XYZ file of C-alpha atoms in Angstrom:
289
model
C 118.392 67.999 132.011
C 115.353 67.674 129.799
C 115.453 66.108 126.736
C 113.857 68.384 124.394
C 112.491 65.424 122.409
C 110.340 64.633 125.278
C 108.265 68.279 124.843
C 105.077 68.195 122.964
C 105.635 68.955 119.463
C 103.969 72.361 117.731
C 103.431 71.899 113.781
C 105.280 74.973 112.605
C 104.819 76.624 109.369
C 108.563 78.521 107.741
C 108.705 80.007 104.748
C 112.057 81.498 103.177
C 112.882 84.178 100.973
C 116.166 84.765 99.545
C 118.238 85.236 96.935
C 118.887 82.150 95.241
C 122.820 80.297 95.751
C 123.671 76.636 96.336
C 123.180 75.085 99.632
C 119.922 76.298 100.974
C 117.765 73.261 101.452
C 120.863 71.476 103.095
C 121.278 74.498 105.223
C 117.955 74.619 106.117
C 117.698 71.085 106.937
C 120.349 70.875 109.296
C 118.798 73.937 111.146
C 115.595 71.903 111.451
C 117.216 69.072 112.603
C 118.848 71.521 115.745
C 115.535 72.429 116.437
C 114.682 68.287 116.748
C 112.208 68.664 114.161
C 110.552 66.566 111.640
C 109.931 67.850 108.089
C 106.128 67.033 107.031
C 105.500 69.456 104.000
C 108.506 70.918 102.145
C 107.954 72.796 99.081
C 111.158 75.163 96.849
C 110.851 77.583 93.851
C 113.868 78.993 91.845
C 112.304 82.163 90.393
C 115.115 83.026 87.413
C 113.377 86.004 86.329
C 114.501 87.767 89.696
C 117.118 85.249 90.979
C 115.300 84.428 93.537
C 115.078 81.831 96.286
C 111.157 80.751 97.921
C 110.934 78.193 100.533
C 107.798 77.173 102.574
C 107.917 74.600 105.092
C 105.602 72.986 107.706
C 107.515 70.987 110.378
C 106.675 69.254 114.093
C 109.275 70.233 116.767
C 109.107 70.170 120.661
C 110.354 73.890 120.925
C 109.232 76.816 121.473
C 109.033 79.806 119.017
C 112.367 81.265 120.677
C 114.284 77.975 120.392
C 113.098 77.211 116.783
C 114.298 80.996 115.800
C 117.365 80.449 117.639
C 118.099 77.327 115.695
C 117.970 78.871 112.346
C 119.180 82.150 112.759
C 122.763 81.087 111.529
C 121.266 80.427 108.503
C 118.758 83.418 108.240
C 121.985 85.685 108.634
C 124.300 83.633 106.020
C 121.500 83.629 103.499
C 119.628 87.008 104.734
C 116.883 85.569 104.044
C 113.382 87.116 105.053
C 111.831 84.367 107.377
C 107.912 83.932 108.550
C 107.660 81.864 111.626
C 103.617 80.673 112.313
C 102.063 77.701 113.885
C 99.829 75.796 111.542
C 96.425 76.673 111.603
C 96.351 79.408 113.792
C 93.545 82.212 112.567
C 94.695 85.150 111.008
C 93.277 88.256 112.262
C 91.502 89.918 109.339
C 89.597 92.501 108.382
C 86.911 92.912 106.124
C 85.405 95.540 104.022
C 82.282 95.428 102.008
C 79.499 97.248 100.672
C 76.286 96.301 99.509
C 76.756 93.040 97.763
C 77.178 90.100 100.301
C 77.815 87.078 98.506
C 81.610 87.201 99.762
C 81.340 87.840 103.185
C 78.910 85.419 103.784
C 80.953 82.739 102.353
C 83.692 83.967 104.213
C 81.893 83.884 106.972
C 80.323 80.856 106.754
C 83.192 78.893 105.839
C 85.502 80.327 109.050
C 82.637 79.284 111.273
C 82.844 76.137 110.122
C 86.151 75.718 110.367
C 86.976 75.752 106.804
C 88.741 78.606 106.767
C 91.889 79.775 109.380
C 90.820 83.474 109.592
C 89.482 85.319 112.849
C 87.135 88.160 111.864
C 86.717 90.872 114.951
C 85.158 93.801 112.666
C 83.463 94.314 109.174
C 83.252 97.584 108.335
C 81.219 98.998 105.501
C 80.168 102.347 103.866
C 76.143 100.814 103.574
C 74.246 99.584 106.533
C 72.789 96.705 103.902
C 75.335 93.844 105.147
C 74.697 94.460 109.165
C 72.437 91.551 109.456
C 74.310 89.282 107.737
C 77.185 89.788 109.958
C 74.838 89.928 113.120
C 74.255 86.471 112.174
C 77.599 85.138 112.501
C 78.091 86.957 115.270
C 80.739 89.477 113.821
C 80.161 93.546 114.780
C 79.744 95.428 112.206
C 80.672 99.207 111.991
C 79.154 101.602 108.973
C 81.207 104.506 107.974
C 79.431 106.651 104.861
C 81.382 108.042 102.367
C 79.717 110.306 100.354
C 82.593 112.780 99.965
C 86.764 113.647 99.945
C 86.122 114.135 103.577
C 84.164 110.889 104.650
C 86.277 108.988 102.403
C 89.589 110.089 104.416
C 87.341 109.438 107.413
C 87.063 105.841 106.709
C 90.515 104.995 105.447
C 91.805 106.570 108.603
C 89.576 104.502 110.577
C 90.231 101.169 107.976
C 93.738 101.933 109.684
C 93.065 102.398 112.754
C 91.088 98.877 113.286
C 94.417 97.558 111.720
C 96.509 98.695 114.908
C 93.163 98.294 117.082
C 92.591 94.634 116.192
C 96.303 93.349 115.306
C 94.754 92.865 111.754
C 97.584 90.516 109.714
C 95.207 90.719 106.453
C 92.531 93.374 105.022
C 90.023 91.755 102.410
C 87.716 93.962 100.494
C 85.107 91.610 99.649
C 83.510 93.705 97.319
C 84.094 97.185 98.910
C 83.098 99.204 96.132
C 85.467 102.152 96.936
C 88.844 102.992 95.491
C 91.671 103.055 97.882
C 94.131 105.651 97.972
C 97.677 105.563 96.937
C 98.333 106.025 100.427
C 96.300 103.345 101.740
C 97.372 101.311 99.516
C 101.084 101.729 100.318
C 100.494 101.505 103.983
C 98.221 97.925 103.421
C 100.838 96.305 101.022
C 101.125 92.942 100.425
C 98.264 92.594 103.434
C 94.690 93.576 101.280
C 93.231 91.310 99.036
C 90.743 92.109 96.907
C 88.308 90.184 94.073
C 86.599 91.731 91.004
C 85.045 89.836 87.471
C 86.768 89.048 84.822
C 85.104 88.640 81.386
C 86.361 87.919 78.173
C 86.658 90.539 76.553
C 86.487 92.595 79.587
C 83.675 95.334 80.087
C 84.280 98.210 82.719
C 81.218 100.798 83.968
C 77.891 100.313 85.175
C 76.068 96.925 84.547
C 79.002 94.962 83.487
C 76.356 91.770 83.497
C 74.287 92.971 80.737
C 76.886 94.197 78.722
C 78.421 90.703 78.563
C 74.783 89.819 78.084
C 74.574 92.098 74.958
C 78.243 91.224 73.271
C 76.759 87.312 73.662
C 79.936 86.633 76.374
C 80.951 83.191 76.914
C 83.414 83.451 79.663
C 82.437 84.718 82.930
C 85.530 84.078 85.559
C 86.641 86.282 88.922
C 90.349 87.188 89.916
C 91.440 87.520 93.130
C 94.428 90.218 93.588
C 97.017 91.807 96.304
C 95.658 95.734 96.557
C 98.075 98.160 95.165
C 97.884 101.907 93.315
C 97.087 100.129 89.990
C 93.610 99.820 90.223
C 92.665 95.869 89.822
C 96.131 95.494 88.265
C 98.216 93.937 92.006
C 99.984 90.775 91.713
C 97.457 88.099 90.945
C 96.839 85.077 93.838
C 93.779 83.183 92.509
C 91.493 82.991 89.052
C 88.582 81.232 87.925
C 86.439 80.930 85.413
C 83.004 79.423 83.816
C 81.805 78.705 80.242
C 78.213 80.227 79.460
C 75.745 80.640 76.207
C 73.364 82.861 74.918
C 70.520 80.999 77.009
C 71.709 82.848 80.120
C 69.994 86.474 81.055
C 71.520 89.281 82.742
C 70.257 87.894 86.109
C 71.482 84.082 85.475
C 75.538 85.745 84.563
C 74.932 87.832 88.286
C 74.332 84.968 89.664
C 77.136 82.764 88.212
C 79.538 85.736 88.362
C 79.128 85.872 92.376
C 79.669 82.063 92.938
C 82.865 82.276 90.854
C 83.853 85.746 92.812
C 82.690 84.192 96.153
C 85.056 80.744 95.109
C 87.679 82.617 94.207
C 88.192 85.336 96.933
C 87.701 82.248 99.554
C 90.344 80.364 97.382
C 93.119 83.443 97.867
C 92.190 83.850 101.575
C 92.598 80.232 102.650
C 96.076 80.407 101.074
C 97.149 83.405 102.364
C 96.031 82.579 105.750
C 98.166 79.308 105.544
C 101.271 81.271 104.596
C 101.037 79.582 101.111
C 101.488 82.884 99.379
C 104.865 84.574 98.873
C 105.349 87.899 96.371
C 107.511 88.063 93.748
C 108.276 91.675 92.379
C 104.745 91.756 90.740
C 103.463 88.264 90.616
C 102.852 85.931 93.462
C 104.434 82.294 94.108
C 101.569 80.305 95.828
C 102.797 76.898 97.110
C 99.526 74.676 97.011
C-alpha cells in the first residue's frame, strides 16, 4: 500500500467561516494532520460584532483535492462552516471592465505578466474602443460593447454575464468602468466585482473632481478599493490609500497622483483577493495579510 507521505506535496490554501465556539483550531488541526499535512501560514479572527469565526490557512499535503476534503469534512459538518479549498498561486480567472482611462488595466496587466499578480485575464470588455491597444499589447482580446442607452446598457450587462459563465470568471474588476451597475447585476456579481474610485478629503462628486480639489486647496488625495454592491461606491471596503499634497500641485499634477494611488490600490485588493486573503463580514471585509 502506498504511503501517502511518499506523494508530492500541493501547497493548499483553506479558509474557514463559521460561527465562532471553542475548539476550532484544535479541530482543524487534527483534520490537517489526517490529511498528512504541514501547516505553513495559519492566520484566526474572532469577529464579536457578528459572533463570528474566520480562518485562512495555507498548508503542504501529498493528497489530492478529494482526500484533503474528505479529511475535513467531519469538521466542516460539526462546525458548518463555509470552506474554500484552492491551491496556492493558481490564477484566478477574471474579468475586467474599463472605459477610457487605462491607468488600471495596464498595471493590472503588467503586473500579471510579470508574475506579480495570480490573476488570468481571457477578456476585457469596454463600452470605448480607447483601451484596445493597450490590451493588444499584452496580448489580452478585447471586446467593445457601446452603451449609449437603457437598451445597450442591458446589452452589455447581459453580455458582462455571459463572459462570466463563458470564461469560468471567479472575479469581475471594473477598473474604472465608468458605468453604474444595476441592482441586478450587482446581486448576481456579489462578493465577486471589485471596483476602485478617489477618495478626497472632503470628498467632491460630479464632473472634474481634480480641479475641484484643486479649487477647495485639498490636501489629501487617496483611492478606495471596494466589493460592488447596490450602494453605489458604498460595498464593503478591501483596500485604501492615500497621499499628502499642497497648493503647488495643478489640476493635472492631482490626475496624475490620483491614478498612481487608484492604480496601487485596485492592484493591492486584487492580489489579495486572488490569494483567498479576503473573507466578508456582513458589510466589512476581514483581509488576512
Amino acid at each position: 500500500m502506498t504511503d501517502p507521505s511518499d506523494a508530492t506535496p500541493t501547497h493548499w490554501t483553506l479558509t474557514l467561516v463559521c460561527d465562532d465556539q471553542p475548539g476550532i483550531v484544535h479541530a482543524v488541526s487534527g483534520a490537517v494532520v489526517q490529511a498528512h499535512g504541514n501547516i505553513t501560514e495559519s492566520q484566526q479572527f474572532s469577529s464579536h460584532d457578528t459572533n463570528t469565526f474566520f480562518m485562512r490557512l495555507q498548508v503542504m499535503a501529498p493528497v489530492d483535492r478529494t482526500t484533503f476534503e474528505q479529511a475535513i469534512a467531519p469538521v466542516v459538518e460539526r462546525y458548518a462552516m463555509r470552506v474554500q479549498l484552492d491551491v496556492v498561486g493558481r490564477p484566478m480567472r477574471t474579468l475586467v471592465l474599463v472605459s477610457k482611462a487605462g491607468h488600471c488595466l495596464n498595471d493590472l496587466l503588467y503586473r500579471q505578466r510579470g508574475g506579480q499578480l495570480a490573476i488570468d485575464v481571457p477578456l476585457v470588455l469596454s463600452n470605448h474602443t480607447d483601451l484596445s491597444e493597450l490590451a493588444a499589447f499584452y496580448s489580452v482580446p478585447f471586446e467593445h460593447r457601446p452603451v449609449t442607452d437603457a437598451d445597450s446598457k442591458a446589452a452589455m450587462e447581459q453580455r458582462i454575464l455571459d463572459a462570466v459563465q463563458e470564461h469560468d470568471i471567479e472575479l469581475v474588476v471594473l477598473a474604472r468602468y465608468m458605468q453604474i451597475l444595476s441592482p441586478e447585476l450587482c446581486a448576481a456579481l456579489r462578493g465577486r466585482a471589485v471596483n476602485i474610485h478617489h477618495s478626497f478629503l472632503p470628498g467632491f462628486k460630479g464632473a472634474n473632481p481634480y480641479r475641484q480639489a484643486h479649487a477647495r486647496g485639498v490636501k489629501l488625495i487617496g483611492a478606495t478599493a471596494h466589493f460592488v454592491t447596490s450602494d453605489l461606491d458604498e460595498g464593503p471596503i478591501i483596500e485604501q490609500n492615500v497621499v499628502r499634497v499642497d497648493h503647488t500641485k495643478e489640476p493635472a499634477e492631482l490626475v496624475s497622483i490620483g491614478q498612481d494611488e487608484e492604480s496601487r490600490t485596485l492592484t493591492q485588493a486584487v492580489r489579495w483577493i486572488a490569494e483567498d486573503r479576503v473573507l466578508l463580514d456582513g458589510a466589512r471585509t476581514i483581509i488576512f495579510k
